């Protein structure tokens, strides 16, 4: 199979896993190799190809449900951003780019003067969280505080991951991605997204 066709097949399978199982794109691509019976060293498609496949899968199979689910996730993200406004929260990932479904988690980047300040704020508000390490900006590992939070419009809990950065990291975090898009948005940008896409009817 030509490399381009193989990449497209891996991307399509990864997209299905991302949408139907809520996998992040990296794990979805690696699982796609196993699903397709391909060697672990097989070159993986880039995220641009996977994103295109995800959007195509959503348009074909989830067009009647995904807009409402995305709206609910953005509403929940905004609620947490407003609670944590002092830490300059920015929304990234599938919820920001519009490819999220009810199985997707929310990723918020916090830019703190003191890396422990966000954790102390959660403790002071009796918010239960789990510390972990996740891939962050440019793929580098970053400390995160993971919360399970009820999304009222979905009627179920959603994972909210607070990625902790130094304030100095904020400038680099706003550089356009490979497609020239803003890779994440602040509170005002998320409010704007919600105004531009009012809640679709179930």
PDB file of N, CA, C and O in Angstrom, residues 154-196:
ATOM      1  N   UNK A 154     -24.818  17.582  29.850  1.00  0.00           N
ATOM      2  CA  UNK A 154     -24.647  16.176  29.470  1.00  0.00           C
ATOM      3  C   UNK A 154     -25.179  15.224  30.529  1.00  0.00           C
ATOM      4  O   UNK A 154     -25.462  14.059  30.242  1.00  0.00           O
ATOM      5  N   UNK A 155     -25.266  15.719  31.765  1.00  0.00           N
ATOM      6  CA  UNK A 155     -25.727  14.866  32.854  1.00  0.00           C
ATOM      7  C   UNK A 155     -24.721  13.804  33.233  1.00  0.00           C
ATOM      8  O   UNK A 155     -25.085  12.748  33.756  1.00  0.00           O
ATOM      9  N   UNK A 156     -23.445  14.058  32.998  1.00  0.00           N
ATOM     10  CA  UNK A 156     -22.407  13.087  33.350  1.00  0.00           C
ATOM     11  C   UNK A 156     -21.104  13.820  33.654  1.00  0.00           C
ATOM     12  O   UNK A 156     -20.946  15.001  33.330  1.00  0.00           O
ATOM     13  N   UNK A 157     -20.194  13.086  34.304  1.00  0.00           N
ATOM     14  CA  UNK A 157     -18.914  13.679  34.693  1.00  0.00           C
ATOM     15  C   UNK A 157     -17.943  13.695  33.518  1.00  0.00           C
ATOM     16  O   UNK A 157     -17.941  12.794  32.671  1.00  0.00           O
ATOM     17  N   UNK A 158     -17.126  14.734  33.502  1.00  0.00           N
ATOM     18  CA  UNK A 158     -16.125  14.926  32.452  1.00  0.00           C
ATOM     19  C   UNK A 158     -14.779  15.156  33.117  1.00  0.00           C
ATOM     20  O   UNK A 158     -14.696  15.789  34.172  1.00  0.00           O
ATOM     21  N   UNK A 159     -13.716  14.635  32.525  1.00  0.00           N
ATOM     22  CA  UNK A 159     -12.379  14.884  33.038  1.00  0.00           C
ATOM     23  C   UNK A 159     -11.917  16.293  32.662  1.00  0.00           C
ATOM     24  O   UNK A 159     -11.996  16.686  31.496  1.00  0.00           O
ATOM     25  N   UNK A 160     -11.473  17.047  33.658  1.00  0.00           N
ATOM     26  CA  UNK A 160     -10.924  18.381  33.436  1.00  0.00           C
ATOM     27  C   UNK A 160      -9.483  18.355  33.928  1.00  0.00           C
ATOM     28  O   UNK A 160      -9.227  18.083  35.102  1.00  0.00           O
ATOM     29  N   UNK A 161      -8.552  18.624  33.037  1.00  0.00           N
ATOM     30  CA  UNK A 161      -7.131  18.556  33.375  1.00  0.00           C
ATOM     31  C   UNK A 161      -6.546  19.969  33.377  1.00  0.00           C
ATOM     32  O   UNK A 161      -6.619  20.677  32.369  1.00  0.00           O
ATOM     33  N   UNK A 162      -5.982  20.361  34.505  1.00  0.00           N
ATOM     34  CA  UNK A 162      -5.380  21.678  34.663  1.00  0.00           C
ATOM     35  C   UNK A 162      -3.869  21.523  34.524  1.00  0.00           C
ATOM     36  O   UNK A 162      -3.202  20.969  35.404  1.00  0.00           O
ATOM     37  N   UNK A 163      -3.329  21.986  33.412  1.00  0.00           N
ATOM     38  CA  UNK A 163      -1.902  21.876  33.148  1.00  0.00           C
ATOM     39  C   UNK A 163      -1.205  23.114  33.706  1.00  0.00           C
ATOM     40  O   UNK A 163      -1.584  24.241  33.374  1.00  0.00           O
ATOM     41  N   UNK A 164      -0.202  22.904  34.540  1.00  0.00           N
ATOM     42  CA  UNK A 164       0.412  23.995  35.290  1.00  0.00           C
ATOM     43  C   UNK A 164       1.691  24.467  34.608  1.00  0.00           C
ATOM     44  O   UNK A 164       2.635  23.689  34.430  1.00  0.00           O
ATOM     45  N   UNK A 165       1.708  25.752  34.247  1.00  0.00           N
ATOM     46  CA  UNK A 165       2.873  26.356  33.613  1.00  0.00           C
ATOM     47  C   UNK A 165       3.324  27.592  34.372  1.00  0.00           C
ATOM     48  O   UNK A 165       2.545  28.204  35.112  1.00  0.00           O
ATOM     49  N   UNK A 166       4.589  27.962  34.143  1.00  0.00           N
ATOM     50  CA  UNK A 166       5.073  29.247  34.643  1.00  0.00           C
ATOM     51  C   UNK A 166       4.477  30.367  33.803  1.00  0.00           C
ATOM     52  O   UNK A 166       4.174  30.179  32.620  1.00  0.00           O
ATOM     53  N   UNK A 167       4.377  31.526  34.403  1.00  0.00           N
ATOM     54  CA  UNK A 167       3.840  32.679  33.687  1.00  0.00           C
ATOM     55  C   UNK A 167       4.653  32.983  32.428  1.00  0.00           C
ATOM     56  O   UNK A 167       4.112  33.385  31.395  1.00  0.00           O
ATOM     57  N   UNK A 168       5.953  32.749  32.483  1.00  0.00           N
ATOM     58  CA  UNK A 168       6.831  33.036  31.338  1.00  0.00           C
ATOM     59  C   UNK A 168       6.486  32.191  30.113  1.00  0.00           C
ATOM     60  O   UNK A 168       6.866  32.534  28.995  1.00  0.00           O
ATOM     61  N   UNK A 169       5.793  31.063  30.319  1.00  0.00           N
ATOM     62  CA  UNK A 169       5.461  30.174  29.201  1.00  0.00           C
ATOM     63  C   UNK A 169       4.303  30.697  28.353  1.00  0.00           C
ATOM     64  O   UNK A 169       4.041  30.176  27.267  1.00  0.00           O
ATOM     65  N   UNK A 170       3.608  31.714  28.845  1.00  0.00           N
ATOM     66  CA  UNK A 170       2.382  32.153  28.179  1.00  0.00           C
ATOM     67  C   UNK A 170       2.646  32.675  26.763  1.00  0.00           C
ATOM     68  O   UNK A 170       1.896  32.359  25.834  1.00  0.00           O
ATOM     69  N   UNK A 171       3.713  33.428  26.587  1.00  0.00           N
ATOM     70  CA  UNK A 171       3.966  34.009  25.269  1.00  0.00           C
ATOM     71  C   UNK A 171       4.147  32.919  24.215  1.00  0.00           C
ATOM     72  O   UNK A 171       3.548  32.966  23.153  1.00  0.00           O
ATOM     73  N   UNK A 172       4.953  31.912  24.513  1.00  0.00           N
ATOM     74  CA  UNK A 172       5.167  30.826  23.555  1.00  0.00           C
ATOM     75  C   UNK A 172       3.918  30.005  23.309  1.00  0.00           C
ATOM     76  O   UNK A 172       3.751  29.428  22.234  1.00  0.00           O
ATOM     77  N   UNK A 173       3.018  29.959  24.293  1.00  0.00           N
ATOM     78  CA  UNK A 173       1.806  29.151  24.166  1.00  0.00           C
ATOM     79  C   UNK A 173       0.827  29.715  23.150  1.00  0.00           C
ATOM     80  O   UNK A 173      -0.076  29.009  22.698  1.00  0.00           O
ATOM     81  N   UNK A 174       0.992  30.981  22.786  1.00  0.00           N
ATOM     82  CA  UNK A 174       0.036  31.622  21.887  1.00  0.00           C
ATOM     83  C   UNK A 174       0.538  31.709  20.447  1.00  0.00           C
ATOM     84  O   UNK A 174      -0.128  32.277  19.589  1.00  0.00           O
ATOM     85  N   UNK A 175       1.719  31.126  20.171  1.00  0.00           N
ATOM     86  CA  UNK A 175       2.202  31.132  18.792  1.00  0.00           C
ATOM     87  C   UNK A 175       1.272  30.307  17.921  1.00  0.00           C
ATOM     88  O   UNK A 175       0.805  29.244  18.327  1.00  0.00           O
ATOM     89  N   UNK A 176       0.991  30.748  16.691  1.00  0.00           N
ATOM     90  CA  UNK A 176       0.110  29.982  15.801  1.00  0.00           C
ATOM     91  C   UNK A 176       0.643  28.574  15.555  1.00  0.00           C
ATOM     92  O   UNK A 176       1.854  28.348  15.570  1.00  0.00           O
ATOM     93  N   UNK A 177      -0.285  27.640  15.325  1.00  0.00           N
ATOM     94  CA  UNK A 177       0.130  26.261  15.039  1.00  0.00           C
ATOM     95  C   UNK A 177       0.511  26.140  13.566  1.00  0.00           C
ATOM     96  O   UNK A 177       0.579  27.133  12.835  1.00  0.00           O
ATOM     97  N   UNK A 178       0.757  24.879  13.137  1.00  0.00           N
ATOM     98  CA  UNK A 178       1.236  24.644  11.768  1.00  0.00           C
ATOM     99  C   UNK A 178       0.239  25.121  10.720  1.00  0.00           C
ATOM    100  O   UNK A 178       0.609  25.390   9.575  1.00  0.00           O
ATOM    101  N   UNK A 179      -1.040  25.231  11.093  1.00  0.00           N
ATOM    102  CA  UNK A 179      -2.069  25.678  10.155  1.00  0.00           C
ATOM    103  C   UNK A 179      -2.378  27.173  10.314  1.00  0.00           C
ATOM    104  O   UNK A 179      -3.335  27.675   9.728  1.00  0.00           O
ATOM    105  N   UNK A 180      -1.563  27.857  11.110  1.00  0.00           N
ATOM    106  CA  UNK A 180      -1.759  29.288  11.292  1.00  0.00           C
ATOM    107  C   UNK A 180      -2.875  29.656  12.249  1.00  0.00           C
ATOM    108  O   UNK A 180      -3.277  30.817  12.327  1.00  0.00           O
ATOM    109  N   UNK A 181      -3.387  28.688  13.004  1.00  0.00           N
ATOM    110  CA  UNK A 181      -4.491  28.954  13.926  1.00  0.00           C
ATOM    111  C   UNK A 181      -3.964  29.256  15.324  1.00  0.00           C
ATOM    112  O   UNK A 181      -2.880  28.821  15.702  1.00  0.00           O
ATOM    113  N   UNK A 182      -4.762  29.955  16.106  1.00  0.00           N
ATOM    114  CA  UNK A 182      -4.447  30.146  17.514  1.00  0.00           C
ATOM    115  C   UNK A 182      -4.653  28.807  18.223  1.00  0.00           C
ATOM    116  O   UNK A 182      -5.747  28.238  18.167  1.00  0.00           O
ATOM    117  N   UNK A 183      -3.623  28.266  18.881  1.00  0.00           N
ATOM    118  CA  UNK A 183      -3.726  26.915  19.422  1.00  0.00           C
ATOM    119  C   UNK A 183      -4.556  26.788  20.689  1.00  0.00           C
ATOM    120  O   UNK A 183      -4.907  25.682  21.096  1.00  0.00           O
ATOM    121  N   UNK A 184      -4.897  27.926  21.313  1.00  0.00           N
ATOM    122  CA  UNK A 184      -5.696  27.893  22.540  1.00  0.00           C
ATOM    123  C   UNK A 184      -6.297  29.275  22.753  1.00  0.00           C
ATOM    124  O   UNK A 184      -5.857  30.236  22.127  1.00  0.00           O
ATOM    125  N   UNK A 185      -7.304  29.339  23.611  1.00  0.00           N
ATOM    126  CA  UNK A 185      -7.981  30.618  23.809  1.00  0.00           C
ATOM    127  C   UNK A 185      -8.219  30.920  25.269  1.00  0.00           C
ATOM    128  O   UNK A 185      -8.382  30.018  26.101  1.00  0.00           O
ATOM    129  N   UNK A 186      -8.262  32.222  25.592  1.00  0.00           N
ATOM    130  CA  UNK A 186      -8.519  32.647  26.969  1.00  0.00           C
ATOM    131  C   UNK A 186     -10.026  32.751  27.225  1.00  0.00           C
ATOM    132  O   UNK A 186     -10.849  32.349  26.383  1.00  0.00           O
ATOM    133  N   UNK A 187     -10.384  33.272  28.379  1.00  0.00           N
ATOM    134  CA  UNK A 187     -11.802  33.335  28.762  1.00  0.00           C
ATOM    135  C   UNK A 187     -12.623  34.103  27.721  1.00  0.00           C
ATOM    136  O   UNK A 187     -13.701  33.648  27.307  1.00  0.00           O
ATOM    137  N   UNK A 188     -12.131  35.242  27.290  1.00  0.00           N
ATOM    138  CA  UNK A 188     -12.874  36.048  26.322  1.00  0.00           C
ATOM    139  C   UNK A 188     -13.077  35.284  25.014  1.00  0.00           C
ATOM    140  O   UNK A 188     -14.156  35.339  24.411  1.00  0.00           O
ATOM    141  N   UNK A 189     -12.044  34.556  24.587  1.00  0.00           N
ATOM    142  CA  UNK A 189     -12.145  33.808  23.327  1.00  0.00           C
ATOM    143  C   UNK A 189     -13.162  32.677  23.431  1.00  0.00           C
ATOM    144  O   UNK A 189     -13.916  32.412  22.486  1.00  0.00           O
ATOM    145  N   UNK A 190     -13.212  32.017  24.584  1.00  0.00           N
ATOM    146  CA  UNK A 190     -14.180  30.924  24.766  1.00  0.00           C
ATOM    147  C   UNK A 190     -15.600  31.476  24.846  1.00  0.00           C
ATOM    148  O   UNK A 190     -16.536  30.901  24.274  1.00  0.00           O
ATOM    149  N   UNK A 191     -15.765  32.605  25.516  1.00  0.00           N
ATOM    150  CA  UNK A 191     -17.094  33.245  25.537  1.00  0.00           C
ATOM    151  C   UNK A 191     -17.546  33.579  24.114  1.00  0.00           C
ATOM    152  O   UNK A 191     -18.711  33.399  23.752  1.00  0.00           O
ATOM    153  N   UNK A 192     -16.604  34.070  23.319  1.00  0.00           N
ATOM    154  CA  UNK A 192     -16.920  34.414  21.937  1.00  0.00           C
ATOM    155  C   UNK A 192     -17.346  33.192  21.150  1.00  0.00           C
ATOM    156  O   UNK A 192     -18.309  33.233  20.370  1.00  0.00           O
ATOM    157  N   UNK A 193     -16.638  32.074  21.339  1.00  0.00           N
ATOM    158  CA  UNK A 193     -17.014  30.825  20.666  1.00  0.00           C
ATOM    159  C   UNK A 193     -18.445  30.422  21.016  1.00  0.00           C
ATOM    160  O   UNK A 193     -19.218  30.020  20.150  1.00  0.00           O
ATOM    161  N   UNK A 194     -18.794  30.536  22.284  1.00  0.00           N
ATOM    162  CA  UNK A 194     -20.134  30.137  22.727  1.00  0.00           C
ATOM    163  C   UNK A 194     -21.199  31.081  22.169  1.00  0.00           C
ATOM    164  O   UNK A 194     -22.313  30.643  21.859  1.00  0.00           O
ATOM    165  N   UNK A 195     -20.870  32.346  22.016  1.00  0.00           N
ATOM    166  CA  UNK A 195     -21.826  33.284  21.412  1.00  0.00           C
ATOM    167  C   UNK A 195     -22.020  33.010  19.932  1.00  0.00           C
ATOM    168  O   UNK A 195     -23.120  33.140  19.401  1.00  0.00           O
ATOM    169  N   UNK A 196     -20.932  32.615  19.276  1.00  0.00           N
ATOM    170  CA  UNK A 196     -20.999  32.363  17.830  1.00  0.00           C
ATOM    171  C   UNK A 196     -21.733  31.061  17.522  1.00  0.00           C
ATOM    172  O   UNK A 196     -22.294  30.899  16.421  1.00  0.00           O
TER     173      UNK A 196
END
